[in-house]
PDB file of C-alpha atoms in Angstrom:
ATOM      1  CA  UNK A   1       0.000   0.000   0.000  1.00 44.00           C
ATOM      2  CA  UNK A   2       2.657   2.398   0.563  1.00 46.00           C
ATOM      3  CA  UNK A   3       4.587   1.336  -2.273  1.00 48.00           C
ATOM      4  CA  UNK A   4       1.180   2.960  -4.415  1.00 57.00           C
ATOM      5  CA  UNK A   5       1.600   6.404  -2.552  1.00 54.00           C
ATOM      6  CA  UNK A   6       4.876   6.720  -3.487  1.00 53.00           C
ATOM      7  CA  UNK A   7       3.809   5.775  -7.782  1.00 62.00           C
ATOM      8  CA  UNK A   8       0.825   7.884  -7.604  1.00 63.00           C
ATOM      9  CA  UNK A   9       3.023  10.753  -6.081  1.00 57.00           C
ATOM     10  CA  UNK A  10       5.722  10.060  -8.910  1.00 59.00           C
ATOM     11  CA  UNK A  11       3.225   9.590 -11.760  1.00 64.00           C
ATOM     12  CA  UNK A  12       1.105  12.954 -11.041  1.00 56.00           C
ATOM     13  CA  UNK A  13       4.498  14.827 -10.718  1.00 58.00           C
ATOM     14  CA  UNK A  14       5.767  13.297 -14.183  1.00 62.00           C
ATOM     15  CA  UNK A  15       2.347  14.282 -16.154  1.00 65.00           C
ATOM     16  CA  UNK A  16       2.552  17.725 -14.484  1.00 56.00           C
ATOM     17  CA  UNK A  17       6.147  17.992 -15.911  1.00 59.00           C
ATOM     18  CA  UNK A  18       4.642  16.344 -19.569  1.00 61.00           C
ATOM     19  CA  UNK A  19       2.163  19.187 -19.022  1.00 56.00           C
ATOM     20  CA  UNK A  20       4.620  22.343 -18.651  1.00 55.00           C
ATOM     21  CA  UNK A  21       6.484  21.002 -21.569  1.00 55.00           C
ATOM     22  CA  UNK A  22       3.830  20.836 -23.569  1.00 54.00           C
ATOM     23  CA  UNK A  23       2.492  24.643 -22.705  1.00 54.00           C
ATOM     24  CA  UNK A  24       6.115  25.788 -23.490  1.00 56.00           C
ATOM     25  CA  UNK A  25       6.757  23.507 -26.550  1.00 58.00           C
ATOM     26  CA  UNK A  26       3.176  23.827 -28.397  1.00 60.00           C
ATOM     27  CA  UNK A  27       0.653  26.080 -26.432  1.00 57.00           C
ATOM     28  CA  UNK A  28       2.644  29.308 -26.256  1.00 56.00           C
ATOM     29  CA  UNK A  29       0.599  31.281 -29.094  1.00 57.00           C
ATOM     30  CA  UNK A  30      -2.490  30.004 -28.279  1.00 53.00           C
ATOM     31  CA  UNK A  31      -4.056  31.617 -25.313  1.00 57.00           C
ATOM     32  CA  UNK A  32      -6.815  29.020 -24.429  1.00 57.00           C
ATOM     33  CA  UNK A  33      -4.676  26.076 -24.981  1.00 52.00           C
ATOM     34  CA  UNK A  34      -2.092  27.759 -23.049  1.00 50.00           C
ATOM     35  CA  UNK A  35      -4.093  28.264 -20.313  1.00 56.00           C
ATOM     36  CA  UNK A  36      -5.571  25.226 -20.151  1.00 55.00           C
ATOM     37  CA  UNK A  37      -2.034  22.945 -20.043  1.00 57.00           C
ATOM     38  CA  UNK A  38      -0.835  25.703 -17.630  1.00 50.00           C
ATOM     39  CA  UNK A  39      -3.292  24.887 -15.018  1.00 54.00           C
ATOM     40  CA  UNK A  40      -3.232  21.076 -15.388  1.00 58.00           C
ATOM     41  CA  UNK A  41       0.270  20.795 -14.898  1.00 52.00           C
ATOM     42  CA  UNK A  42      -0.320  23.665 -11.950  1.00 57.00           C
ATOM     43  CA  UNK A  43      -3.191  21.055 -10.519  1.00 60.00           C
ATOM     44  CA  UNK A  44      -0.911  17.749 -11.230  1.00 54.00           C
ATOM     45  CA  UNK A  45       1.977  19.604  -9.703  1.00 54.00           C
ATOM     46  CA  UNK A  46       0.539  20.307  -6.287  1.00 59.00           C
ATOM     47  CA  UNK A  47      -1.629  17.317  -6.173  1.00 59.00           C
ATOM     48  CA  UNK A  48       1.688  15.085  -6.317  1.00 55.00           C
ATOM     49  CA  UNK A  49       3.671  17.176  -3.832  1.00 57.00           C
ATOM     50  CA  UNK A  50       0.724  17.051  -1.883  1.00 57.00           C
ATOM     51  CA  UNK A  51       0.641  13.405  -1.739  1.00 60.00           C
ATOM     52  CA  UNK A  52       4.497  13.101  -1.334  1.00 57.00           C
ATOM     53  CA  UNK A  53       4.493  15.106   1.857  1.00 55.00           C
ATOM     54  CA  UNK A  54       1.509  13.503   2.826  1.00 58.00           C
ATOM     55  CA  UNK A  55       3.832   9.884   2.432  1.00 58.00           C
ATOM     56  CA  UNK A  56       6.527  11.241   3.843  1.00 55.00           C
ATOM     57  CA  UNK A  57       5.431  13.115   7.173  1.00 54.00           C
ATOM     58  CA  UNK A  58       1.661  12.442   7.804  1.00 55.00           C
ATOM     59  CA  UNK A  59       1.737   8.532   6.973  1.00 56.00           C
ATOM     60  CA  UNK A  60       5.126   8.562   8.728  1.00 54.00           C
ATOM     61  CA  UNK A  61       3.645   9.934  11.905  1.00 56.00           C
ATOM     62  CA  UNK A  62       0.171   7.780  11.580  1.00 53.00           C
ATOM     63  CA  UNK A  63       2.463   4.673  11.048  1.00 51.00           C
ATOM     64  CA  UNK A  64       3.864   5.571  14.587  1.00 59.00           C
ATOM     65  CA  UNK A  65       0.391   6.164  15.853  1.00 59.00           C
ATOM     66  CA  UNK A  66      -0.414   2.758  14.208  1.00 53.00           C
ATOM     67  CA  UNK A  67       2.429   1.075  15.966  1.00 51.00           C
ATOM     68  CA  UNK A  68       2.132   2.947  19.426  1.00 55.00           C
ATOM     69  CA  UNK A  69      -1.902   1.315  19.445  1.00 52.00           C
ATOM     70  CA  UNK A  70      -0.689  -2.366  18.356  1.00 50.00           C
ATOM     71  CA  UNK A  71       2.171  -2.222  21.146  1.00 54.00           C
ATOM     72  CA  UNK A  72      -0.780  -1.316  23.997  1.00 50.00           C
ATOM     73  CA  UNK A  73      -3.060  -3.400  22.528  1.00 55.00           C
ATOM     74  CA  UNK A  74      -0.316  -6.211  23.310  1.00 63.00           C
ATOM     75  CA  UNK A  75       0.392  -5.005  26.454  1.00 63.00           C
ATOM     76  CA  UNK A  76      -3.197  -5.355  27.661  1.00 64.00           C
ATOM     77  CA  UNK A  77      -3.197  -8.369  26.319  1.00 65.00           C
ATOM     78  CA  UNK A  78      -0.446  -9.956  27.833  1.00 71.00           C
ATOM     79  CA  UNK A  79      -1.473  -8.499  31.206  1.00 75.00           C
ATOM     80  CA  UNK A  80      -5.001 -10.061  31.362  1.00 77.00           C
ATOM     81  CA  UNK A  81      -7.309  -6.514  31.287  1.00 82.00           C
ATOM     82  CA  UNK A  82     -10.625  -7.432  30.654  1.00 84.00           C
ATOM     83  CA  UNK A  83     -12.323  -4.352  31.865  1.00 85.00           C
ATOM     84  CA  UNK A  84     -11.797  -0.699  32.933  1.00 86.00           C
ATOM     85  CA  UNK A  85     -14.074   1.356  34.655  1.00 86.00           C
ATOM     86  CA  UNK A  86     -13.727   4.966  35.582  1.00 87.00           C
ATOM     87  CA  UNK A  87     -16.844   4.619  38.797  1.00 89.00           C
ATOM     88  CA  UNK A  88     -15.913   1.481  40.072  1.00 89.00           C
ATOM     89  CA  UNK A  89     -19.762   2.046  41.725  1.00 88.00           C
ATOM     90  CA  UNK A  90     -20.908   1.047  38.086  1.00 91.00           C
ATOM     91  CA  UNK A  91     -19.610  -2.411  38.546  1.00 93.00           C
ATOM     92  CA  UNK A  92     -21.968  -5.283  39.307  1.00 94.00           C
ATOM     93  CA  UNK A  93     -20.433  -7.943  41.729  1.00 95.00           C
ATOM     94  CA  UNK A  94     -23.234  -9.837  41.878  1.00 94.00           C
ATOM     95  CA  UNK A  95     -21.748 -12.804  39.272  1.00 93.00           C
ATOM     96  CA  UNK A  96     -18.570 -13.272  40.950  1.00 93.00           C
ATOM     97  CA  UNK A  97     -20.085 -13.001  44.326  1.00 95.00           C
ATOM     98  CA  UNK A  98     -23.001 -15.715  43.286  1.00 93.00           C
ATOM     99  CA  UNK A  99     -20.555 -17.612  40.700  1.00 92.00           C
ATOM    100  CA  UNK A 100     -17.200 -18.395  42.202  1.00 94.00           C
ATOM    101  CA  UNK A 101     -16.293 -21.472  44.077  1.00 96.00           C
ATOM    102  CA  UNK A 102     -13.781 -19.510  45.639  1.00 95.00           C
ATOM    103  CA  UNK A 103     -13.983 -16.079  46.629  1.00 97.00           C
ATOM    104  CA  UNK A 104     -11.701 -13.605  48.275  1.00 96.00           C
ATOM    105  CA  UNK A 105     -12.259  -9.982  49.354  1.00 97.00           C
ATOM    106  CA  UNK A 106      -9.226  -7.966  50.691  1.00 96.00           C
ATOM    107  CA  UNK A 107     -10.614  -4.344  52.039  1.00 95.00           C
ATOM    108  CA  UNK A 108      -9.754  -1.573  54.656  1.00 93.00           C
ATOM    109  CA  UNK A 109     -13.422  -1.769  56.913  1.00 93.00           C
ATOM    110  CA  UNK A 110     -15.408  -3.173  53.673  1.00 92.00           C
ATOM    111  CA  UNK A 111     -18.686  -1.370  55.397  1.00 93.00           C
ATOM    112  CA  UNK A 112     -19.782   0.419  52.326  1.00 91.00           C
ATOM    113  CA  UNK A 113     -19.389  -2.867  49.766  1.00 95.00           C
ATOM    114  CA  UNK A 114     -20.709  -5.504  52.461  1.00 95.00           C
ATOM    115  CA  UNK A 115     -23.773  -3.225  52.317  1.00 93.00           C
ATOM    116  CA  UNK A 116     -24.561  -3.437  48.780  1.00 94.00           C
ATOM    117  CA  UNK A 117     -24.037  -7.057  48.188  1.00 95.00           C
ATOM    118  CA  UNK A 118     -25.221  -8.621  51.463  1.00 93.00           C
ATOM    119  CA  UNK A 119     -28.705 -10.255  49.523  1.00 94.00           C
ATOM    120  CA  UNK A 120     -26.029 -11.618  46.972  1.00 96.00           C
ATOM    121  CA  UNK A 121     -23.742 -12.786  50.154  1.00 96.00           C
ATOM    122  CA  UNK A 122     -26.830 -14.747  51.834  1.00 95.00           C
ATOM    123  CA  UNK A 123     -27.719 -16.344  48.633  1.00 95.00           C
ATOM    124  CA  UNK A 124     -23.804 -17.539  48.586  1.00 96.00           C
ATOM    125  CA  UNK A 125     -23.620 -18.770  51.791  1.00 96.00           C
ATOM    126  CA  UNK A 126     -26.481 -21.155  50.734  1.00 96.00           C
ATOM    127  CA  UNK A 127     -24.690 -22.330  48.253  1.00 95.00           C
ATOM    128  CA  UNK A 128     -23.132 -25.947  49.420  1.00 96.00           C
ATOM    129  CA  UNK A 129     -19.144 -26.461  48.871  1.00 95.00           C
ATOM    130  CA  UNK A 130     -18.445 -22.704  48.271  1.00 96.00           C
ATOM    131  CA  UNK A 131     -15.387 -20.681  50.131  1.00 97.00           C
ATOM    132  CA  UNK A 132     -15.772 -17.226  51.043  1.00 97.00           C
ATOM    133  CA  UNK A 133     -12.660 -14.810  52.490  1.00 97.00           C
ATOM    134  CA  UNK A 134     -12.747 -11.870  53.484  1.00 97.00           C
ATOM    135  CA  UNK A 135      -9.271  -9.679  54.491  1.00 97.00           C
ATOM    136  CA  UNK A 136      -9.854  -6.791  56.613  1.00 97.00           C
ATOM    137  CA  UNK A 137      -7.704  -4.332  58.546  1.00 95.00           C
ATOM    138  CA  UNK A 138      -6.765  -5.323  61.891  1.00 94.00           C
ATOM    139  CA  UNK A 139      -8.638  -2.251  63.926  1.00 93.00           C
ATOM    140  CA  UNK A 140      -5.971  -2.798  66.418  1.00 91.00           C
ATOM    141  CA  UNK A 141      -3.088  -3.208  64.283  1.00 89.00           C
ATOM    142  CA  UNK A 142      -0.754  -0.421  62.722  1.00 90.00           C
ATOM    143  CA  UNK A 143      -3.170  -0.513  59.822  1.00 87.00           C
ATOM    144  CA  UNK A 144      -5.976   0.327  61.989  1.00 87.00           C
ATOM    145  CA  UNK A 145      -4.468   3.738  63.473  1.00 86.00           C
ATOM    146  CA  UNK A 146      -2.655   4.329  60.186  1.00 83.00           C
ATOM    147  CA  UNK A 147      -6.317   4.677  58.475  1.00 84.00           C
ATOM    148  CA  UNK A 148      -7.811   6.510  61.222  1.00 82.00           C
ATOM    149  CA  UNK A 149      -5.279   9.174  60.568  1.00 81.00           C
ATOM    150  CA  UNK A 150      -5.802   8.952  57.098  1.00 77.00           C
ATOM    151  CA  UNK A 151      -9.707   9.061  57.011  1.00 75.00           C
ATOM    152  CA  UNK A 152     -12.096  11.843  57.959  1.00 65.00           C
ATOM    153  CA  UNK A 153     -12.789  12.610  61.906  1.00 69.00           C
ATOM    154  CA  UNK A 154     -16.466  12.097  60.559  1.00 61.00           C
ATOM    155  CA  UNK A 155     -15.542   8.411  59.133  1.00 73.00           C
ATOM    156  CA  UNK A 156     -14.541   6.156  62.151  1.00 85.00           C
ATOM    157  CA  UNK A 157     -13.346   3.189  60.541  1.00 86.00           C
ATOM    158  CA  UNK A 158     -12.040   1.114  62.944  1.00 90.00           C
ATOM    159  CA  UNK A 159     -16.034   1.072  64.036  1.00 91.00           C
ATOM    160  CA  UNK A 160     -16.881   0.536  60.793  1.00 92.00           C
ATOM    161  CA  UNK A 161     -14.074  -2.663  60.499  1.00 94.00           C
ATOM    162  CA  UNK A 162     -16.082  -4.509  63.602  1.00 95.00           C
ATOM    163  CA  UNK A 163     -19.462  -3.362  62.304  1.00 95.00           C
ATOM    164  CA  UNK A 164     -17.989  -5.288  58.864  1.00 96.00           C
ATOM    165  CA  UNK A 165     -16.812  -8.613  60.876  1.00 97.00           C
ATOM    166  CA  UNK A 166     -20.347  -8.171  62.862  1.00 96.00           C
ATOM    167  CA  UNK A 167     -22.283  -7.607  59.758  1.00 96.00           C
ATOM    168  CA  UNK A 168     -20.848 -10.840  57.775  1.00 97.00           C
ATOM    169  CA  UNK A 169     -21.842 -12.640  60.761  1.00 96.00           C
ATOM    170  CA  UNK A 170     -24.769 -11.909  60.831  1.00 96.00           C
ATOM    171  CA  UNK A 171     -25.955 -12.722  57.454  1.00 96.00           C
ATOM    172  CA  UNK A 172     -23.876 -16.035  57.496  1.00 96.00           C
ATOM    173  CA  UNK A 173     -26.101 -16.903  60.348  1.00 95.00           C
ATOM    174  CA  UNK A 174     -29.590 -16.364  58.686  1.00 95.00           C
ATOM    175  CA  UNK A 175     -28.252 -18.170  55.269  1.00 95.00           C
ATOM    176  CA  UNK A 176     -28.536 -21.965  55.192  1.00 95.00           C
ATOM    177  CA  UNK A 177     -24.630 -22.055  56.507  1.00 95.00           C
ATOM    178  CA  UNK A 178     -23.949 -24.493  53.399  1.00 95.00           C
ATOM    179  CA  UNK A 179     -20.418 -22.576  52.446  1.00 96.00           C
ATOM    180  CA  UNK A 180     -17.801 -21.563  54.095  1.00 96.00           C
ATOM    181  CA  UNK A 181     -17.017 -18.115  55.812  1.00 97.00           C
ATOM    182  CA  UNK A 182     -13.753 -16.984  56.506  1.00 97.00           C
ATOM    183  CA  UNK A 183     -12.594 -13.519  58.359  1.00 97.00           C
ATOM    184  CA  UNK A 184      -9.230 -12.986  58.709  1.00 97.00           C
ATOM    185  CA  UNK A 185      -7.230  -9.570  60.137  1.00 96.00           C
ATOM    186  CA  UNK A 186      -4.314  -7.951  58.244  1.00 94.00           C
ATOM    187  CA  UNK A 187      -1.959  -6.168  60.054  1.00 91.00           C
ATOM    188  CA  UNK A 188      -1.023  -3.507  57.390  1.00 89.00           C
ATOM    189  CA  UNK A 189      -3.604  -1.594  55.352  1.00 88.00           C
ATOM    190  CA  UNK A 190      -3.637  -2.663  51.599  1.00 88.00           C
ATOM    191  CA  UNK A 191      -3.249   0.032  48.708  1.00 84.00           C
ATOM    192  CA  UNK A 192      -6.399  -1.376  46.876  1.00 90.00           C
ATOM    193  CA  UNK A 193      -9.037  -3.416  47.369  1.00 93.00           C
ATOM    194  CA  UNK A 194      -8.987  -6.780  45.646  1.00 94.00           C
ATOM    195  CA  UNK A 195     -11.380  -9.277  44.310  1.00 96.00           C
ATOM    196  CA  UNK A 196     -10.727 -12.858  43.375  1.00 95.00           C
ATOM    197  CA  UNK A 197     -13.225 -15.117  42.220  1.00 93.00           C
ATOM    198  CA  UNK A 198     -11.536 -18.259  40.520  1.00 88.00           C
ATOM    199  CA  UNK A 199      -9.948 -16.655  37.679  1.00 85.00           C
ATOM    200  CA  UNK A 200     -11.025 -13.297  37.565  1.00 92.00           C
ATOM    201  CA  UNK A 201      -9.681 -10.432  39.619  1.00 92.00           C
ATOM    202  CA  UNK A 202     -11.074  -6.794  40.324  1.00 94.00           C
ATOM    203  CA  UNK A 203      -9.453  -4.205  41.513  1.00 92.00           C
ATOM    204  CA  UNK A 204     -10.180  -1.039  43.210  1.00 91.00           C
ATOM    205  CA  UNK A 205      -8.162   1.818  43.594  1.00 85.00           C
ATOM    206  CA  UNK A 206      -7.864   3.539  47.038  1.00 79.00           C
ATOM    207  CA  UNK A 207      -7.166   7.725  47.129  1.00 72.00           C
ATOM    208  CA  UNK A 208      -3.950   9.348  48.463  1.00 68.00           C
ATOM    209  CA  UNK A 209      -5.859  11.888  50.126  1.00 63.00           C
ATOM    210  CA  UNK A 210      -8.665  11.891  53.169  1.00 55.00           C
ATOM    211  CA  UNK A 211     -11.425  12.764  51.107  1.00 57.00           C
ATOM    212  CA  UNK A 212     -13.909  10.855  49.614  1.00 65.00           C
ATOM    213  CA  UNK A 213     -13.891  10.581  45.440  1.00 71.00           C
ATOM    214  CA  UNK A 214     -14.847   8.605  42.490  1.00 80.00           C
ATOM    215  CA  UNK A 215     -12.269   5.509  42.092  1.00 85.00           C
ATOM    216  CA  UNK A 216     -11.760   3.399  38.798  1.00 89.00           C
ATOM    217  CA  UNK A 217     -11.838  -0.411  38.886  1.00 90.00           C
ATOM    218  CA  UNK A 218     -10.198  -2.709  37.109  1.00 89.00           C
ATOM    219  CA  UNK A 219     -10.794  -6.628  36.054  1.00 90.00           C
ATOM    220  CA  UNK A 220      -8.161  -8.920  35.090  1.00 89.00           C
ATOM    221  CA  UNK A 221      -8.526 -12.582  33.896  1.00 87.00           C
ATOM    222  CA  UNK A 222      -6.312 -15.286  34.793  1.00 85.00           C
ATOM    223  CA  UNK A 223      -3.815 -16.844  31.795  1.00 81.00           C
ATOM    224  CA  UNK A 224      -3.469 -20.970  32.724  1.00 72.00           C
ATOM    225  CA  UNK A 225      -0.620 -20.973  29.960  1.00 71.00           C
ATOM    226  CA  UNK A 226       1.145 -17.680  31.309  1.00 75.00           C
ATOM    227  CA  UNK A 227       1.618 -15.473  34.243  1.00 80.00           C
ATOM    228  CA  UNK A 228       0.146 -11.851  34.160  1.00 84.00           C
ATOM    229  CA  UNK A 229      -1.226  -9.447  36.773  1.00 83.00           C
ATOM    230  CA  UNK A 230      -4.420 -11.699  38.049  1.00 86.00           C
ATOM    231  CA  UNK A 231      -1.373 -13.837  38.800  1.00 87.00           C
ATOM    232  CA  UNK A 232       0.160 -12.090  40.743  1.00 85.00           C
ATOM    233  CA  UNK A 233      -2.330 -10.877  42.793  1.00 86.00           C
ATOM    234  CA  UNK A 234      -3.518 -14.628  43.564  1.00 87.00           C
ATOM    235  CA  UNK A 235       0.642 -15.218  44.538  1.00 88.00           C
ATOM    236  CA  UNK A 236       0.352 -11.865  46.290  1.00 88.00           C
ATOM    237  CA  UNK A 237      -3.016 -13.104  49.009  1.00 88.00           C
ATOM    238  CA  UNK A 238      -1.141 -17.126  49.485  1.00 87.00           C
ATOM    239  CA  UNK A 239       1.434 -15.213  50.479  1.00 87.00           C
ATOM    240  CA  UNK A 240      -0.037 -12.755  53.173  1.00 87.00           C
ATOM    241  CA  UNK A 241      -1.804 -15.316  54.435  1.00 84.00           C
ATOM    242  CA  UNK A 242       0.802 -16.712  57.395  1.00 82.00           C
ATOM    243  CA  UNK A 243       0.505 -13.218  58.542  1.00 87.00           C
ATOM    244  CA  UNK A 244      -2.955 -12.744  58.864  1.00 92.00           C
ATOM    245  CA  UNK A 245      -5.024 -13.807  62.196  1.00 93.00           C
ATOM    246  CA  UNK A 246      -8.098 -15.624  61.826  1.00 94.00           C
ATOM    247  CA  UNK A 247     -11.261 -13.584  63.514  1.00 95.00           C
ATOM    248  CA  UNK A 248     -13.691 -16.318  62.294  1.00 96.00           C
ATOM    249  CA  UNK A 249     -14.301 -19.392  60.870  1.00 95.00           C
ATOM    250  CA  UNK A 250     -17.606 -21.148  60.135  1.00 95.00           C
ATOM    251  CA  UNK A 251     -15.571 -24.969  60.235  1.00 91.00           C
ATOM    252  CA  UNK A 252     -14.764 -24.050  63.961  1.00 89.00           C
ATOM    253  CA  UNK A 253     -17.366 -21.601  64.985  1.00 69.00           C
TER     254      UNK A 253
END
């Protein structure tokens, strides 16, 4: 294809040359004629230096353009993106939470999501040979005061972490009890919140500052053949996990 810019570029530059030699060779005492060969070759001319700049710098820099899209589009790729949302509120959980054999939840307090997916919780917890984690901030721990600094006076999260723990119990205890509930403390406060459900993993982003504020989300799918971000974040939880104290467990409770 480029290889045809380049001849049609050539060719209209040639028949506007053919064109000025005929106005000078044959056209010069005839006034029409000579006008008329004058501006075809004028109209060839520009037309095929148009087209040869157009080859040489606009093509050039929409080749780049070309190139700079194919490389992301292989990044995400090879990373696993599936999804990317700017209001991570816009995201429905309710398939992983009602889908997965196995899933994990690793929040600060988790108040907030527990509330708006409870109903999808219960009907989980009914659900026979099902796992369900959840990862919260010790309130007690370094995580615990760290956030307290962090959040607004009017936001007393280490309340809202045991209203969380309180609130899971709760509705684990009016479901059927069929699955498995698991809350476990993390000393240190995590920089997202993350979502596993099998294979897929969502993330949410937390803000640097104390105020509240839209947050994107992302969702990542799990390679079998290769390792990429939902990967890591699976490696990532086995390996907090030592760390972690257990605050319940429905096997023992």
């Amino acid at each position: 294809m480029k290889k045809n810019y380049w001849i049609i570029a050539l060719a209209l530059l040639f028949l506007g040359a053919v064109m000025l030699y005929l106005q000078a060779a044959f056209c010069k005492d005839n006034m029409m004629w000579n006008s008329i060969t004058g501006n075809a070759a004028s109209a060839l001319l520009i037309c095929g230096i148009f087209n040869l700049f157009q080859e040489i710098f606009v093509r050039k820099d929409s080749d780049k353009k070309m190139s700079e899209m194919f490389n992301l589009s292989s990044s995400i790729t090879r990373s696993g993106l599936e999804e990317l949302m700017v209001d991570s509120r816009e995201y429905d959980f309710k398939p992983l939470v009602e889908g997965a054999t196995r899933f994990v939840a690793v929040m600060n307090d988790g108040y907030t999501w527990l509330v708006h997916n409870d109903f999808e919780l219960r009907k989980r917890f009914d659900t026979p040979g099902t796992t369900t984690e959840f990862y919260l901030v010790d309130p007690d721990g370094v995580g615990g005061d760290y956030l307290s600094n962090k959040c607004l006076p009017s936001y007393d999260i280490k309340f809202k972490i045991l209203q969380t723990v309180d609130e899971l119990k709760a509705v684990y205890s009016k479901s059927e009890k069929k699955g498995r509930l698991v809350i476990k403390l993390m000393e240190y406060a995590p920089t997202q919140s993350v979502f596993i459900a099998d294979g897929k993993v969502v993330i949410t982003l937390y803000q640097n500052g104390s105020y509240k504020q839209i947050v994107p989300l992302f969702v990542f799918q799990k390679d079998s053949k290769k390792s990429n971000i939902a990967q890591y974040y699976q490696e990532d939880l086995e390996s907090m996990q030592n760390s972690c104290k257990v605050e319940f467990d429905s096997l023992s409770a």
